[in-house]
PDB file of C-alpha atoms in Angstrom:
ATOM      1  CA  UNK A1013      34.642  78.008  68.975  1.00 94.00           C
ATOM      2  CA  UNK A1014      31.819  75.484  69.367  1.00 97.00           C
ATOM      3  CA  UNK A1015      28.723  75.724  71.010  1.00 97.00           C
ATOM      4  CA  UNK A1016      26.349  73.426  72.788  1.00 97.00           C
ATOM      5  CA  UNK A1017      23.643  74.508  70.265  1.00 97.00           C
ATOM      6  CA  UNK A1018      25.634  73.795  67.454  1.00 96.00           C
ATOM      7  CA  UNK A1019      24.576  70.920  65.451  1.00 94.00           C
ATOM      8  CA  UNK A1020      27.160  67.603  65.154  1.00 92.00           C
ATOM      9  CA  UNK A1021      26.840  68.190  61.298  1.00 91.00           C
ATOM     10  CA  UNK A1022      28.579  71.655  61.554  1.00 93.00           C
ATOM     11  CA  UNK A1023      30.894  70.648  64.233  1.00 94.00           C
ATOM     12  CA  UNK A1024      32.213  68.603  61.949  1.00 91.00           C
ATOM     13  CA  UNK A1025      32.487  70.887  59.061  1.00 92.00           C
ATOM     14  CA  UNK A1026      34.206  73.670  61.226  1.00 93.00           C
ATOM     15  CA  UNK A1027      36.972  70.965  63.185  1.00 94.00           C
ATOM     16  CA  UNK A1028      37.507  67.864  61.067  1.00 88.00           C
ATOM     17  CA  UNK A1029      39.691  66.751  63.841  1.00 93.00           C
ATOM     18  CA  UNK A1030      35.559  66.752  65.733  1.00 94.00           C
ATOM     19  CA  UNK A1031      35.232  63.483  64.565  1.00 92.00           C
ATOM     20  CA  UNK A1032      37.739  61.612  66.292  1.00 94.00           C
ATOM     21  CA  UNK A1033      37.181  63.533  69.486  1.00 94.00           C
ATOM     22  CA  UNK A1034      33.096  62.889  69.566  1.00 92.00           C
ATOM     23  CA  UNK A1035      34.230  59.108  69.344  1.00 91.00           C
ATOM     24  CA  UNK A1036      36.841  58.827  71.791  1.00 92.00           C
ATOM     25  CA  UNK A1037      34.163  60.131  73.792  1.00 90.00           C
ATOM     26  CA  UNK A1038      31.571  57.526  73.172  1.00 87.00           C
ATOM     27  CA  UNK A1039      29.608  58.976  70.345  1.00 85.00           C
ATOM     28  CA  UNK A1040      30.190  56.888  67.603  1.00 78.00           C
ATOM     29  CA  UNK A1041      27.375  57.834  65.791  1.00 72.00           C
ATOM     30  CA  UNK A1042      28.675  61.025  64.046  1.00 76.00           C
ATOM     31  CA  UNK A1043      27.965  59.586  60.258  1.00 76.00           C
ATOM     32  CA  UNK A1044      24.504  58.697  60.912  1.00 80.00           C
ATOM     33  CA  UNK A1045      21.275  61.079  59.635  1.00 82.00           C
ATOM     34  CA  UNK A1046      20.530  62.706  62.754  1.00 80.00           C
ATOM     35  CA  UNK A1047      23.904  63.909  63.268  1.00 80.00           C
ATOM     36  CA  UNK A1048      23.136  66.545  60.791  1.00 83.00           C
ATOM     37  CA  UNK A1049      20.149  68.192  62.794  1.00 89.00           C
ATOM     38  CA  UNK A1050      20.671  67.091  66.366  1.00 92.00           C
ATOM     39  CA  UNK A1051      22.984  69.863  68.296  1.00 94.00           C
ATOM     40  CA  UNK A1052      25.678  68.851  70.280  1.00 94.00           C
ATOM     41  CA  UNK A1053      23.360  69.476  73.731  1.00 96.00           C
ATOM     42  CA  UNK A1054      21.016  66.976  72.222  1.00 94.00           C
ATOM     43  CA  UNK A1055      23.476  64.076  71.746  1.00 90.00           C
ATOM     44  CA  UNK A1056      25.209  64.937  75.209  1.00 92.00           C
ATOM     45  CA  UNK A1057      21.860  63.754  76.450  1.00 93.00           C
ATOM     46  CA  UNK A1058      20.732  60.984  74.292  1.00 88.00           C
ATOM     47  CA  UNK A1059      24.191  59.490  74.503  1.00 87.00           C
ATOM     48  CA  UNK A1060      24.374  60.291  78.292  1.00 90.00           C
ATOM     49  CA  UNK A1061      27.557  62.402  78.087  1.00 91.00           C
ATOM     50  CA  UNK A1062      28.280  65.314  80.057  1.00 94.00           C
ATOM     51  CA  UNK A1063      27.970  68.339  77.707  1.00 95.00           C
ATOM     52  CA  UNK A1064      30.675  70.119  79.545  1.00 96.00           C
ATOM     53  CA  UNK A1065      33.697  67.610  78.881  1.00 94.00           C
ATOM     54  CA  UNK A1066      32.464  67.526  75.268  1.00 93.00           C
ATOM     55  CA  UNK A1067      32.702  71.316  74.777  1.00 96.00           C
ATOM     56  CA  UNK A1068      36.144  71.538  76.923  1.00 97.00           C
ATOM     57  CA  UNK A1069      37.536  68.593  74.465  1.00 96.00           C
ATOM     58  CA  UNK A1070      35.894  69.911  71.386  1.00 96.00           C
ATOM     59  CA  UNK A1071      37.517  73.705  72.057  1.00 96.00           C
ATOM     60  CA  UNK A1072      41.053  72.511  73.206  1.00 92.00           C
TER      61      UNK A1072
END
């Protein structure tokens, strides 16, 4: 399952399919640095994304 406070780094090692999902939703910075310390809550906000659609399309 992931979690808001889950960083985009691990995300992406526990659902490759993460990836694709975090950029059909706008966030097409998943490769970059940050991605490896900034949780998911945190890029919901920077990115201006609403942390709930992210988690209900991450966990489908």
């Amino acid at each position: 399952m992931i979690r808001k406070d889950m960083t985009i780094g691990e995300i992406l090692r526990t659902k490759i399919e993460a990836a694709e999902i975090l950029m059909a939703h706008g966030m097409g910075c998943v490769g970059c640095p940050s991605a490896q310390v900034e949780t998911l809550e945190e890029a919901a906000a920077v990115h201006g994304m609403k942390l709930e659609n992210l988690l209900d399309a991450l966990n489908k």
